[in-house]
Amino acid sequence: MRRHLCERSIEASLFLAALASVAITLGIVGVLTYESWGFFQHVPLSEFLTDSQWTPLFSEAHYGILPLVSGTLVTTVVALLVAVPLGTVTAIYVSEYASLSIRETVKPILELLSAVPTVVFGYFALLFVTPLLQRMWPDLPGFNMLSAGLVIGVMIIPYVSSVSEDAMRAVPMLIREGSYAMGASRFQTALRVVVPSALSGIAAAYVLAISRAIGETMVVAIAAGMQPTLTLNPLEPAATLTAYIVQVSLGDLPHGSLGYQTIFAAGLVLLIITLIFNIAGHFLRKRFHHAF
Amino acid sequence: MPTNLSSPLKADVKHLSFFYGTVQALKDITLPIAGNHVTALIGPSGCGKTTYLRCFNRMHDLYPGNRYEGQIVLYPEGINIIDPSVDPLAVRMRIGMVFQKPNPFPKSIYENVAYGLRIRGATQRNQLDEKVEQALRGAALWNEVKDRLHHLAFHLSGGQQQRLCIARALATDPEFLLFDEPCSALDPTATSRVEELLAELKQRVTILIVTHNMQQAARVSDFTAFMYQGQLVEFDTTKTIFTNPANQLTEDYVTGRFG
Ligand SMILES: Nc1ncnc2c1ncn2[C@@H]1O[C@H](COP(=O)(O)OP(=O)(O)O)[C@@H](O)[C@H]1O
Ligand SMILES: [Mg+2]
């Protein structure tokens, strides 16, 4: 009887813990939606989605979200162009080629990369990468999306490589042996059999990397400038959704003002974009999932 | 030893020993393999049958610390295929393998069969189509899958998957095929289909098959080797091994007294 009671109380506390995280998530979405609703009482959705300027704090205010969305997308794409190839190749190397001792060396180094505070990466982009790029393009502004994107890309390599590598290592040896037995080389086996077998895990890695890149704040706030600009040119300065949020949050806007509410509107858009990629990732994973 | 193998040798195994690191799994095995015949390997679990089979396509090279000693001479060239100077890829191009558990790739039925051809650089569609059909017919699978060649191989039943793996091995016209208990995961119907296949295949290829099923060995093979604790105990025609073995241990095993 006492044992039974004990079991029940453990079950109840586990349930409450699970409930708490769901409740907190719902709470965040609720606050975002509520404050955004207040925002959209003053700014029509059509202006929000089509206006090409985002200047909510100017006397002549514009509330077009597109400049922030374009900044987010450009830095994310640049970051992925770095992280996806390098991360995937690293994963293939570590999973399929590296000896045990090399693997034991490479993995902690990669993990270290994700342990570096993002503010350090931000200054690295601003003070090292940008000057380097300026030698190639002397006209490159001191703040630009290219160097921010490149550095975010390096920063998220471990996300791509470690999750992809786990997925590749989970591919049964029997499948690889089937390929080797046909006379395939290690490279052919890795590319034609291991990667397709691990595709659902690799897709998960990419989605994680995309979410990280979209949500990255510090690097873009420091290195990309904070001027919202509607452009797809990575050589220009711009602001992202996250950079805007941190910029405005640092000022002292009166609670409940329209400027204050813009934070939540931008946050909601950020949430929706991230959600879209995660849902897409979920379907990709299901599409490519193989049970061995 | 059968005094007359009645056909040219496909391979001659001479004093083969094999080591997993420091553990010796095969001890000085000498065994001729007759061309275009089926040779069965029998013996209790753990006696080294799989280890022996995997020497023929250098599968052991995939893992560090493994070591071969002795020779496996492959004819007609008479090269020792376990010599370190011989490229294992070149060996595997000629000697196919079917595993104990079906191991199709996460690809369509068609691409599974075409895999070896693509590895060898084939790209011409009509040539691939023809080879794939031939191999699937050879593995008695064509009629069951011809309308869904582009479906994922995982949707096939276990028996069909195993025949797909046979088709995959056949597609590249190997001279020599290794089967490691190919029916252990199959139901009786699927098993008899595979056995019928073996009888057909030996017209064209040399077959070495591991089986723990004595009836199967008796049904499908021409020669049988009995192994015990990493050693070859007796090798003879299948008929002799099952009716009049020379060694007491062999007799005890084939009559089911141990194993
Ligand atoms: N990878 C390995 N490392 C070390 N020992 C192994 C390995 N694989 C098999 N062995 C050992 O080698 C012996 C022969 O195994 P195996 O060839 O699989 O036997 P069988 O196929 O006849 O059941 C067994 O004692 C087994 O424990
Ligand atoms: Mg075995």
Coordinates of C-alpha atoms in Angstrom, one line a residue, chain A:
Chain A
M1 CA 0.0 0.0 0.0
R2 CA 2.8 2.4 0.9
R3 CA 4.7 1.4 -2.1
H4 CA 1.6 2.0 -4.2
L5 CA 1.2 5.5 -2.8
C6 CA 4.9 6.2 -3.4
E7 CA 4.6 5.1 -7.1
R8 CA 1.5 7.3 -7.5
S9 CA 3.2 10.4 -6.1
I10 CA 6.3 9.8 -8.3
E11 CA 4.0 9.5 -11.3
A12 CA 2.1 12.6 -10.3
S13 CA 5.2 14.7 -9.9
L14 CA 6.6 13.6 -13.3
F15 CA 3.3 14.5 -14.9
L16 CA 3.4 17.9 -13.2
A17 CA 6.9 18.5 -14.5
A18 CA 5.9 17.6 -18.0
L19 CA 2.8 19.7 -17.7
A20 CA 4.9 22.7 -16.5
S21 CA 7.0 22.7 -19.6
V22 CA 4.0 22.5 -21.9
A23 CA 2.3 25.2 -19.9
I24 CA 5.4 27.5 -20.1
T25 CA 5.5 27.0 -23.9
L26 CA 1.9 27.8 -24.2
G27 CA 2.3 30.8 -21.9
I28 CA 5.1 32.2 -24.2
V29 CA 3.0 31.7 -27.3
G30 CA 0.0 33.3 -25.4
V31 CA 1.9 36.4 -24.4
L32 CA 3.4 36.8 -27.8
T33 CA 0.0 36.5 -29.4
Y34 CA -1.7 38.8 -26.9
E35 CA 0.9 41.6 -27.2
S36 CA 1.0 41.2 -31.0
W37 CA -2.8 41.5 -31.1
G38 CA -2.4 44.8 -29.4
F39 CA 0.1 45.8 -32.0
F40 CA -2.1 44.8 -34.9
Q41 CA -4.9 47.0 -33.4
H42 CA -2.7 50.0 -34.5
V43 CA -0.9 48.6 -37.5
P44 CA -2.9 46.9 -40.2
L45 CA -1.6 43.5 -41.2
S46 CA -1.3 44.6 -44.8
E47 CA 1.1 47.4 -43.9
F48 CA 3.1 45.0 -41.7
L49 CA 3.5 42.5 -44.5
T50 CA 4.1 44.8 -47.4
D51 CA 5.8 48.0 -46.2
S52 CA 9.4 48.0 -47.2
Q53 CA 10.6 50.0 -44.2
W54 CA 10.8 49.2 -40.5
T55 CA 11.3 52.4 -38.5
P56 CA 8.9 52.0 -35.6
L57 CA 10.9 54.4 -33.4
F58 CA 11.2 57.3 -35.9
S59 CA 8.8 60.2 -35.8
E60 CA 7.6 59.0 -39.2
A61 CA 7.1 55.4 -38.3
H62 CA 6.9 52.5 -40.7
Y63 CA 6.0 49.0 -39.7
G64 CA 7.0 46.8 -42.5
I65 CA 8.5 43.5 -41.2
L66 CA 10.1 42.5 -44.6
P67 CA 13.5 44.3 -43.9
L68 CA 13.9 42.2 -40.7
V69 CA 12.8 39.0 -42.4
S70 CA 15.2 39.6 -45.3
G71 CA 18.0 40.3 -42.9
T72 CA 17.2 37.0 -41.1
L73 CA 17.0 35.0 -44.3
V74 CA 20.2 36.4 -45.8
T75 CA 22.3 35.7 -42.7
T76 CA 20.7 32.3 -42.3
V77 CA 21.4 31.3 -45.9
V78 CA 25.0 32.4 -45.7
A79 CA 25.4 30.5 -42.5
L80 CA 23.9 27.4 -44.0
L81 CA 26.1 27.6 -47.1
V82 CA 29.0 27.3 -44.7
A83 CA 27.6 24.9 -42.1
V84 CA 25.8 22.3 -44.2
P85 CA 28.7 21.3 -46.5
L86 CA 31.4 21.6 -43.9
G87 CA 29.3 19.9 -41.2
T88 CA 28.2 17.1 -43.4
V89 CA 31.6 16.4 -44.7
T90 CA 33.0 16.5 -41.2
A91 CA 30.3 14.0 -40.1
I92 CA 31.1 11.7 -43.0
Y93 CA 34.8 11.9 -42.2
V94 CA 34.4 11.3 -38.5
S95 CA 31.8 8.5 -38.9
E96 CA 33.2 6.6 -41.9
Y97 CA 36.9 7.4 -42.2
A98 CA 38.4 8.5 -38.9
S99 CA 40.2 6.0 -36.6
L100 CA 39.1 5.8 -33.1
S101 CA 41.8 8.1 -31.8
I102 CA 41.1 10.8 -34.4
R103 CA 37.4 10.6 -33.6
E104 CA 38.2 11.1 -29.9
T105 CA 40.2 14.2 -30.8
V106 CA 37.9 15.8 -33.3
K107 CA 34.7 15.5 -31.4
P108 CA 35.7 17.4 -28.3
I109 CA 37.2 20.2 -30.4
L110 CA 33.9 20.5 -32.3
E111 CA 32.0 20.6 -29.0
L112 CA 34.3 23.3 -27.8
L113 CA 33.2 25.4 -30.8
S114 CA 29.7 25.4 -29.5
A115 CA 30.8 26.2 -26.0
V116 CA 32.4 29.5 -27.1
P117 CA 30.1 32.4 -26.0
T118 CA 28.3 33.9 -29.0
V119 CA 29.5 37.4 -28.1
V120 CA 33.0 36.2 -28.8
F121 CA 32.0 35.0 -32.2
G122 CA 30.3 38.4 -32.8
Y123 CA 33.5 40.4 -32.1
F124 CA 35.4 37.8 -34.1
A125 CA 33.2 38.6 -37.1
L126 CA 33.4 42.3 -36.6
L127 CA 37.1 42.7 -35.9
F128 CA 38.7 39.8 -37.8
V129 CA 36.5 38.4 -40.5
T130 CA 35.2 41.8 -41.8
P131 CA 38.7 43.4 -42.1
L132 CA 39.8 40.2 -43.9
L133 CA 36.9 40.4 -46.3
Q134 CA 37.6 44.1 -46.8
R135 CA 41.0 43.2 -48.3
M136 CA 39.1 41.4 -51.1
W137 CA 36.2 43.9 -51.3
P138 CA 37.6 47.3 -50.2
D139 CA 34.0 48.8 -50.5
L140 CA 32.6 46.3 -48.0
P141 CA 31.0 48.2 -45.1
G142 CA 32.3 47.6 -41.6
F143 CA 28.9 46.2 -40.7
N144 CA 27.7 43.5 -43.2
M145 CA 25.6 40.4 -43.3
L146 CA 28.3 38.4 -45.0
S147 CA 30.8 38.2 -42.2
A148 CA 28.0 37.7 -39.6
G149 CA 26.6 34.8 -41.7
L150 CA 30.0 33.2 -42.3
V151 CA 30.7 33.3 -38.6
I152 CA 27.3 31.9 -37.6
G153 CA 28.0 29.2 -40.1
V154 CA 31.2 28.2 -38.4
M155 CA 29.5 28.4 -35.1
I156 CA 26.7 25.9 -36.0
I157 CA 29.0 23.4 -37.7
P158 CA 28.9 21.2 -34.6
Y159 CA 25.1 21.1 -34.7
V160 CA 25.2 19.8 -38.2
S161 CA 28.2 17.5 -37.8
S162 CA 27.3 15.9 -34.4
V163 CA 23.7 15.1 -35.1
S164 CA 24.5 13.9 -38.7
E165 CA 27.4 11.8 -37.4
D166 CA 25.1 10.1 -34.8
A167 CA 22.7 9.3 -37.5
M168 CA 25.4 7.8 -39.7
R169 CA 26.9 5.8 -37.0
A170 CA 23.5 4.4 -36.2
V171 CA 23.4 2.8 -39.7
P172 CA 24.0 -0.9 -39.1
M173 CA 27.3 -2.3 -40.2
L174 CA 25.4 -5.0 -42.0
I175 CA 24.1 -2.4 -44.5
R176 CA 27.6 -1.1 -45.1
E177 CA 29.0 -4.6 -45.5
G178 CA 26.3 -5.2 -48.2
S179 CA 27.8 -2.3 -50.1
Y180 CA 31.4 -3.3 -49.6
A181 CA 30.6 -6.9 -50.7
M182 CA 29.4 -5.5 -54.0
G183 CA 32.9 -4.1 -54.5
A184 CA 32.1 -0.5 -53.5
S185 CA 34.9 1.7 -52.1
R186 CA 34.6 3.5 -48.8
F187 CA 33.6 6.7 -50.5
Q188 CA 30.9 5.1 -52.6
T189 CA 29.6 3.3 -49.5
A190 CA 29.5 6.5 -47.5
L191 CA 27.8 8.5 -50.2
R192 CA 25.5 6.0 -51.8
V193 CA 24.5 3.9 -48.8
V194 CA 25.3 5.4 -45.4
V195 CA 24.1 8.9 -46.2
P196 CA 20.8 7.8 -47.7
S197 CA 20.3 5.5 -44.8
A198 CA 20.9 8.3 -42.3
L199 CA 18.9 10.9 -44.3
S200 CA 16.2 11.4 -41.7
G201 CA 18.8 12.1 -39.0
I202 CA 20.7 14.3 -41.3
A203 CA 17.5 16.3 -42.1
A204 CA 17.0 16.7 -38.4
A205 CA 20.5 18.1 -38.1
Y206 CA 19.9 20.6 -40.8
V207 CA 16.6 21.7 -39.3
L208 CA 18.4 22.2 -35.9
A209 CA 21.1 24.2 -37.7
I210 CA 18.5 26.4 -39.5
S211 CA 16.7 27.1 -36.2
R212 CA 20.0 28.0 -34.5
A213 CA 20.9 30.3 -37.4
I214 CA 17.5 32.0 -37.5
G215 CA 17.6 32.5 -33.7
E216 CA 21.2 33.7 -33.5
T217 CA 21.3 37.2 -32.0
M218 CA 24.6 38.3 -30.7
V219 CA 26.7 37.8 -33.8
V220 CA 24.3 39.7 -36.1
A221 CA 23.7 42.4 -33.5
I222 CA 27.4 43.1 -33.3
A223 CA 28.6 42.4 -36.8
A224 CA 25.7 43.1 -39.2
G225 CA 24.8 46.6 -38.1
M226 CA 21.4 47.4 -36.7
Q227 CA 19.8 49.2 -39.6
P228 CA 16.7 47.4 -41.0
T229 CA 17.3 47.3 -44.7
L230 CA 15.2 45.5 -47.3
T231 CA 18.0 43.8 -49.3
L232 CA 19.1 40.3 -50.3
N233 CA 22.7 41.5 -50.8
P234 CA 24.9 40.0 -48.1
L235 CA 27.5 42.7 -48.6
E236 CA 25.2 45.3 -47.1
P237 CA 24.5 46.0 -43.4
A238 CA 21.1 45.0 -42.1
A239 CA 19.2 44.0 -39.0
T240 CA 17.5 40.7 -38.3
L241 CA 14.4 39.9 -36.3
T242 CA 16.5 38.9 -33.3
A243 CA 18.9 41.9 -33.6
Y244 CA 15.9 44.2 -33.6
I245 CA 14.4 42.6 -30.6
V246 CA 17.6 42.8 -28.5
Q247 CA 18.2 46.4 -29.7
V248 CA 14.8 47.6 -28.7
S249 CA 14.7 45.6 -25.5
L250 CA 17.8 47.4 -24.3
G251 CA 16.2 50.8 -24.7
D252 CA 13.6 52.0 -22.2
L253 CA 10.3 51.8 -23.9
P254 CA 7.2 52.4 -21.8
H255 CA 5.4 49.2 -21.1
G256 CA 2.3 48.8 -23.4
S257 CA 3.5 51.4 -25.9
L258 CA 3.4 50.6 -29.6
G259 CA 7.2 50.5 -29.8
Y260 CA 7.1 48.0 -26.9
Q261 CA 4.6 45.8 -28.8
T262 CA 6.8 45.7 -31.9
I263 CA 9.1 43.4 -30.0
F264 CA 6.3 40.9 -29.7
A265 CA 5.2 41.2 -33.3
A266 CA 8.8 40.6 -34.4
G267 CA 9.0 37.7 -31.9
L268 CA 5.8 36.1 -33.3
V269 CA 7.2 36.3 -36.8
L270 CA 10.4 34.7 -35.6
L271 CA 8.4 31.9 -33.9
I272 CA 6.3 31.3 -37.0
I273 CA 9.4 31.1 -39.3
T274 CA 11.1 28.6 -36.9
L275 CA 7.9 26.6 -36.6
I276 CA 7.6 26.3 -40.4
F277 CA 11.1 24.9 -40.7
N278 CA 10.5 22.5 -37.8
I279 CA 7.3 21.2 -39.3
A280 CA 9.0 20.8 -42.6
G281 CA 11.8 19.0 -40.8
H282 CA 9.2 16.7 -39.1
F283 CA 7.8 15.6 -42.5
L284 CA 11.3 15.2 -44.0
R285 CA 12.2 13.0 -41.1
K286 CA 9.1 10.9 -41.5
R287 CA 9.6 10.7 -45.3
F288 CA 13.1 9.4 -45.0
H289 CA 12.9 7.3 -41.9
H290 CA 14.0 3.7 -42.3
A291 CA 13.7 1.2 -39.5
F292 CA 16.5 -1.4 -39.9

